[in-house]
mmCIF file of N, CA and C in Angstrom:
data_model
loop_
_atom_site.group_PDB
_atom_site.id
_atom_site.type_symbol
_atom_site.label_atom_id
_atom_site.label_comp_id
_atom_site.label_asym_id
_atom_site.label_seq_id
_atom_site.Cartn_x
_atom_site.Cartn_y
_atom_site.Cartn_z
ATOM 1 N N MET U 104 162.110 104.422 61.027
ATOM 2 C CA MET U 104 160.753 103.954 61.273
ATOM 3 C C MET U 104 160.751 102.437 61.296
ATOM 4 N N ASP U 105 159.976 101.903 62.200
ATOM 5 C CA ASP U 105 159.771 100.473 62.299
ATOM 6 C C ASP U 105 159.281 99.931 60.954
ATOM 7 N N PHE U 106 159.850 98.811 60.523
ATOM 8 C CA PHE U 106 159.502 98.176 59.248
ATOM 9 C C PHE U 106 157.999 97.950 59.129
ATOM 10 N N THR U 107 157.390 97.494 60.203
ATOM 11 C CA THR U 107 155.954 97.223 60.232
ATOM 12 C C THR U 107 155.149 98.486 59.955
ATOM 13 N N LEU U 108 155.571 99.595 60.518
ATOM 14 C CA LEU U 108 154.842 100.855 60.334
ATOM 15 C C LEU U 108 154.946 101.368 58.901
ATOM 16 N N GLY U 109 155.977 100.989 58.201
ATOM 17 C CA GLY U 109 156.080 101.334 56.784
ATOM 18 C C GLY U 109 154.956 100.701 55.979
ATOM 19 N N TYR U 110 154.625 99.467 56.305
ATOM 20 C CA TYR U 110 153.495 98.803 55.646
ATOM 21 C C TYR U 110 152.182 99.506 55.985
ATOM 22 N N LEU U 111 152.045 99.944 57.219
ATOM 23 C CA LEU U 111 150.833 100.664 57.608
ATOM 24 C C LEU U 111 150.729 101.972 56.839
ATOM 25 N N ARG U 112 151.820 102.702 56.736
ATOM 26 C CA ARG U 112 151.808 103.971 56.003
ATOM 27 C C ARG U 112 151.424 103.730 54.549
ATOM 28 N N GLU U 113 151.965 102.674 53.961
ATOM 29 C CA GLU U 113 151.626 102.342 52.580
ATOM 30 C C GLU U 113 150.142 102.023 52.447
ATOM 31 N N ALA U 114 149.598 101.267 53.397
ATOM 32 C CA ALA U 114 148.172 100.927 53.359
ATOM 33 C C ALA U 114 147.319 102.184 53.467
ATOM 34 N N LEU U 115 147.701 103.104 54.329
ATOM 35 C CA LEU U 115 146.937 104.347 54.497
ATOM 36 C C LEU U 115 146.947 105.196 53.237
ATOM 37 N N SER U 116 148.000 105.100 52.456
ATOM 38 C CA SER U 116 148.086 105.909 51.242
ATOM 39 C C SER U 116 147.028 105.504 50.214
ATOM 40 N N ASN U 117 146.422 104.334 50.406
ATOM 41 C CA ASN U 117 145.368 103.865 49.498
ATOM 42 C C ASN U 117 143.994 104.440 49.838
ATOM 43 N N TYR U 118 143.902 105.163 50.947
ATOM 44 C CA TYR U 118 142.615 105.654 51.416
ATOM 45 C C TYR U 118 142.473 107.144 51.184
ATOM 46 N N ASP U 119 141.227 107.531 51.074
ATOM 47 C CA ASP U 119 140.852 108.944 51.010
ATOM 48 C C ASP U 119 141.442 109.613 52.241
ATOM 49 N N ARG U 120 142.025 110.743 52.053
ATOM 50 C CA ARG U 120 142.696 111.427 53.161
ATOM 51 C C ARG U 120 141.698 112.194 54.025
ATOM 52 N N SER U 121 140.807 111.438 54.669
ATOM 53 C CA SER U 121 139.916 112.052 55.647
ATOM 54 C C SER U 121 140.784 112.639 56.744
ATOM 55 N N SER U 122 140.195 113.462 57.578
ATOM 56 C CA SER U 122 140.989 114.106 58.619
ATOM 57 C C SER U 122 141.640 113.077 59.544
ATOM 58 N N VAL U 123 140.925 111.999 59.856
ATOM 59 C CA VAL U 123 141.482 110.979 60.743
ATOM 60 C C VAL U 123 142.624 110.250 60.044
ATOM 61 N N CYS U 124 142.412 109.838 58.820
ATOM 62 C CA CYS U 124 143.453 109.149 58.064
ATOM 63 C C CYS U 124 144.673 110.056 57.904
ATOM 64 N N HIS U 125 144.431 111.303 57.616
ATOM 65 C CA HIS U 125 145.521 112.263 57.433
ATOM 66 C C HIS U 125 146.338 112.416 58.722
ATOM 67 N N ARG U 126 145.678 112.496 59.855
ATOM 68 C CA ARG U 126 146.388 112.622 61.132
ATOM 69 C C ARG U 126 147.268 111.409 61.399
ATOM 70 N N ILE U 127 146.733 110.222 61.132
ATOM 71 C CA ILE U 127 147.513 109.001 61.346
ATOM 72 C C ILE U 127 148.723 108.990 60.422
ATOM 73 N N TYR U 128 148.493 109.325 59.168
ATOM 74 C CA TYR U 128 149.583 109.333 58.182
ATOM 75 C C TYR U 128 150.662 110.326 58.604
ATOM 76 N N GLN U 129 150.251 111.502 59.073
ATOM 77 C CA GLN U 129 151.212 112.514 59.511
ATOM 78 C C GLN U 129 152.016 112.033 60.724
ATOM 79 N N LYS U 130 151.365 111.336 61.627
ATOM 80 C CA LYS U 130 152.090 110.792 62.779
ATOM 81 C C LYS U 130 153.174 109.815 62.310
ATOM 82 N N LEU U 131 152.823 109.000 61.331
ATOM 83 C CA LEU U 131 153.797 108.045 60.805
ATOM 84 C C LEU U 131 154.947 108.754 60.099
ATOM 85 N N GLU U 132 154.623 109.811 59.368
ATOM 86 C CA GLU U 132 155.641 110.563 58.626
ATOM 87 C C GLU U 132 156.588 111.313 59.552
ATOM 88 N N LYS U 133 156.042 111.924 60.567
ATOM 89 C CA LYS U 133 156.830 112.816 61.428
ATOM 90 C C LYS U 133 157.407 112.140 62.656
ATOM 91 N N GLY U 134 156.783 111.055 63.065
ATOM 92 C CA GLY U 134 157.209 110.409 64.302
ATOM 93 C C GLY U 134 158.391 109.478 64.111
ATOM 94 N N SER U 135 159.027 109.195 65.196
ATOM 95 C CA SER U 135 160.131 108.234 65.219
ATOM 96 C C SER U 135 159.770 107.191 66.270
ATOM 97 N N TYR U 136 159.251 106.085 65.802
ATOM 98 C CA TYR U 136 158.748 105.059 66.708
ATOM 99 C C TYR U 136 159.647 103.833 66.667
ATOM 100 N N GLU U 137 159.952 103.321 67.823
ATOM 101 C CA GLU U 137 160.790 102.128 67.930
ATOM 102 C C GLU U 137 160.007 100.870 67.543
ATOM 103 N N SER U 138 158.700 100.905 67.793
ATOM 104 C CA SER U 138 157.880 99.719 67.537
ATOM 105 C C SER U 138 156.448 100.151 67.246
ATOM 106 N N GLU U 139 155.662 99.188 66.807
ATOM 107 C CA GLU U 139 154.248 99.466 66.565
ATOM 108 C C GLU U 139 153.529 99.784 67.870
ATOM 109 N N LYS U 140 153.968 99.195 68.976
ATOM 110 C CA LYS U 140 153.356 99.495 70.266
ATOM 111 C C LYS U 140 153.560 100.964 70.635
ATOM 112 N N ASP U 141 154.762 101.479 70.413
ATOM 113 C CA ASP U 141 155.029 102.899 70.685
ATOM 114 C C ASP U 141 154.118 103.792 69.858
ATOM 115 N N PHE U 142 153.912 103.413 68.603
ATOM 116 C CA PHE U 142 153.039 104.186 67.734
ATOM 117 C C PHE U 142 151.594 104.139 68.220
ATOM 118 N N VAL U 143 151.096 102.951 68.514
ATOM 119 C CA VAL U 143 149.700 102.776 68.928
ATOM 120 C C VAL U 143 149.401 103.578 70.192
ATOM 121 N N LEU U 144 150.370 103.690 71.063
ATOM 122 C CA LEU U 144 150.159 104.451 72.299
ATOM 123 C C LEU U 144 149.926 105.937 72.050
ATOM 124 N N THR U 145 150.296 106.439 70.886
ATOM 125 C CA THR U 145 150.098 107.859 70.568
ATOM 126 C C THR U 145 148.753 108.134 69.904
ATOM 127 N N LEU U 146 148.013 107.089 69.560
ATOM 128 C CA LEU U 146 146.766 107.261 68.813
ATOM 129 C C LEU U 146 145.613 107.718 69.696
ATOM 130 N N GLU U 147 144.765 108.549 69.115
ATOM 131 C CA GLU U 147 143.527 108.964 69.773
ATOM 132 C C GLU U 147 142.445 107.929 69.475
ATOM 133 N N ASP U 148 141.350 107.988 70.204
ATOM 134 C CA ASP U 148 140.283 106.992 70.063
ATOM 135 C C ASP U 148 139.750 106.892 68.634
ATOM 136 N N ASP U 149 139.522 108.020 67.972
ATOM 137 C CA ASP U 149 138.982 107.961 66.611
ATOM 138 C C ASP U 149 139.995 107.395 65.622
ATOM 139 N N GLU U 150 141.276 107.561 65.903
ATOM 140 C CA GLU U 150 142.314 106.996 65.042
ATOM 141 C C GLU U 150 142.383 105.473 65.213
ATOM 142 N N VAL U 151 142.238 105.018 66.447
ATOM 143 C CA VAL U 151 142.188 103.578 66.711
ATOM 144 C C VAL U 151 140.978 102.975 66.005
ATOM 145 N N GLN U 152 139.844 103.644 66.105
ATOM 146 C CA GLN U 152 138.618 103.165 65.448
ATOM 147 C C GLN U 152 138.818 103.058 63.939
ATOM 148 N N PHE U 153 139.423 104.071 63.343
ATOM 149 C CA PHE U 153 139.678 104.065 61.903
ATOM 150 C C PHE U 153 140.539 102.858 61.520
ATOM 151 N N LEU U 154 141.622 102.646 62.247
ATOM 152 C CA LEU U 154 142.509 101.525 61.936
ATOM 153 C C LEU U 154 141.828 100.184 62.186
ATOM 154 N N ASN U 155 141.008 100.104 63.231
ATOM 155 C CA ASN U 155 140.252 98.872 63.474
ATOM 156 C C ASN U 155 139.305 98.557 62.327
ATOM 157 N N ASN U 156 138.836 99.585 61.651
ATOM 158 C CA ASN U 156 137.922 99.387 60.519
ATOM 159 C C ASN U 156 138.644 98.964 59.247
ATOM 160 N N ILE U 157 139.822 99.502 58.995
ATOM 161 C CA ILE U 157 140.477 99.219 57.710
ATOM 162 C C ILE U 157 141.464 98.049 57.750
ATOM 163 N N LEU U 158 142.078 97.815 58.888
ATOM 164 C CA LEU U 158 143.136 96.800 58.915
ATOM 165 C C LEU U 158 142.656 95.374 58.615
ATOM 166 N N PRO U 159 141.489 94.923 59.078
ATOM 167 C CA PRO U 159 141.074 93.568 58.700
ATOM 168 C C PRO U 159 140.996 93.377 57.180
ATOM 169 N N ASP U 160 140.484 94.373 56.467
ATOM 170 C CA ASP U 160 140.414 94.281 55.007
ATOM 171 C C ASP U 160 141.801 94.307 54.373
ATOM 172 N N GLU U 161 142.679 95.144 54.903
ATOM 173 C CA GLU U 161 144.046 95.223 54.377
ATOM 174 C C GLU U 161 144.802 93.917 54.609
ATOM 175 N N ILE U 162 144.606 93.329 55.767
ATOM 176 C CA ILE U 162 145.266 92.054 56.079
ATOM 177 C C ILE U 162 144.737 90.952 55.170
ATOM 178 N N LYS U 163 143.428 90.897 55.017
ATOM 179 C CA LYS U 163 142.819 89.895 54.140
ATOM 180 C C LYS U 163 143.322 90.053 52.708
ATOM 181 N N TYR U 164 143.366 91.277 52.226
ATOM 182 C CA TYR U 164 143.843 91.525 50.862
ATOM 183 C C TYR U 164 145.289 91.043 50.705
ATOM 184 N N ALA U 165 146.132 91.358 51.673
ATOM 185 C CA ALA U 165 147.542 90.934 51.599
ATOM 186 C C ALA U 165 147.643 89.414 51.520
ATOM 187 N N PHE U 166 146.891 88.716 52.350
ATOM 188 C CA PHE U 166 146.949 87.255 52.322
ATOM 189 C C PHE U 166 146.338 86.694 51.038
ATOM 190 N N ASP U 167 145.261 87.313 50.554
ATOM 191 C CA ASP U 167 144.671 86.874 49.283
ATOM 192 C C ASP U 167 145.672 87.001 48.138
ATOM 193 N N GLU U 168 146.517 88.020 48.209
ATOM 194 C CA GLU U 168 147.546 88.245 47.182
ATOM 195 C C GLU U 168 148.828 87.468 47.476
ATOM 196 N N GLN U 169 148.789 86.653 48.499
ATOM 197 C CA GLN U 169 149.910 85.839 48.950
ATOM 198 C C GLN U 169 151.129 86.679 49.343
ATOM 199 N N ASP U 170 150.851 87.873 49.839
ATOM 200 C CA ASP U 170 151.907 88.730 50.378
ATOM 201 C C ASP U 170 151.899 88.528 51.886
ATOM 202 N N PHE U 171 152.478 87.423 52.298
ATOM 203 C CA PHE U 171 152.401 87.002 53.692
ATOM 204 C C PHE U 171 153.198 87.912 54.618
ATOM 205 N N ILE U 172 154.271 88.457 54.132
ATOM 206 C CA ILE U 172 155.049 89.374 54.963
ATOM 207 C C ILE U 172 154.216 90.603 55.289
ATOM 208 N N ARG U 173 153.624 91.210 54.270
ATOM 209 C CA ARG U 173 152.781 92.393 54.483
ATOM 210 C C ARG U 173 151.608 92.069 55.411
ATOM 211 N N GLY U 174 150.939 90.946 55.149
ATOM 212 C CA GLY U 174 149.803 90.549 55.973
ATOM 213 C C GLY U 174 150.194 90.379 57.428
ATOM 214 N N ASN U 175 151.313 89.726 57.663
ATOM 215 C CA ASN U 175 151.771 89.519 59.040
ATOM 216 C C ASN U 175 152.188 90.828 59.699
ATOM 217 N N GLN U 176 152.826 91.713 58.957
ATOM 218 C CA GLN U 176 153.245 92.994 59.515
ATOM 219 C C GLN U 176 152.040 93.849 59.891
ATOM 220 N N LEU U 177 151.038 93.894 59.023
ATOM 221 C CA LEU U 177 149.821 94.655 59.338
ATOM 222 C C LEU U 177 149.079 94.021 60.507
ATOM 223 N N ASN U 178 149.116 92.709 60.589
ATOM 224 C CA ASN U 178 148.471 92.023 61.700
ATOM 225 C C ASN U 178 149.132 92.385 63.031
ATOM 226 N N GLU U 179 150.446 92.605 63.021
ATOM 227 C CA GLU U 179 151.142 93.017 64.245
ATOM 228 C C GLU U 179 150.604 94.351 64.762
ATOM 229 N N VAL U 180 150.334 95.277 63.851
ATOM 230 C CA VAL U 180 149.766 96.561 64.259
ATOM 231 C C VAL U 180 148.360 96.337 64.792
ATOM 232 N N TYR U 181 147.568 95.552 64.065
ATOM 233 C CA TYR U 181 146.185 95.280 64.467
ATOM 234 C C TYR U 181 146.129 94.664 65.864
ATOM 235 N N GLU U 182 147.014 93.734 66.157
ATOM 236 C CA GLU U 182 147.042 93.113 67.476
ATOM 237 C C GLU U 182 147.330 94.117 68.580
ATOM 238 N N GLN U 183 148.107 95.131 68.294
ATOM 239 C CA GLN U 183 148.404 96.161 69.299
ATOM 240 C C GLN U 183 147.180 97.039 69.582
ATOM 241 N N LEU U 184 146.286 97.129 68.624
ATOM 242 C CA LEU U 184 145.088 97.959 68.791
ATOM 243 C C LEU U 184 144.071 97.318 69.710
ATOM 244 N N ILE U 185 144.046 95.990 69.736
ATOM 245 C CA ILE U 185 143.011 95.296 70.513
ATOM 246 C C ILE U 185 143.496 94.802 71.844
#
């Protein structure tokens, strides 16, 4: 799994496993993606919406905690969504 997607999977584990969150997490667990772009291309509209809602907060939290690597990695996924 792409290093960046590992950070995304970790971030998702902090959320209530709604059906959308669960589907995204399962894709990360079962899929073999070369890059975050490959992963994003497999997402459905509601999954993209979910990630668009949570990633800004996750990125902000990472930077607030001075975890710049995590913040930058999550930002890479976020950039692929938009």
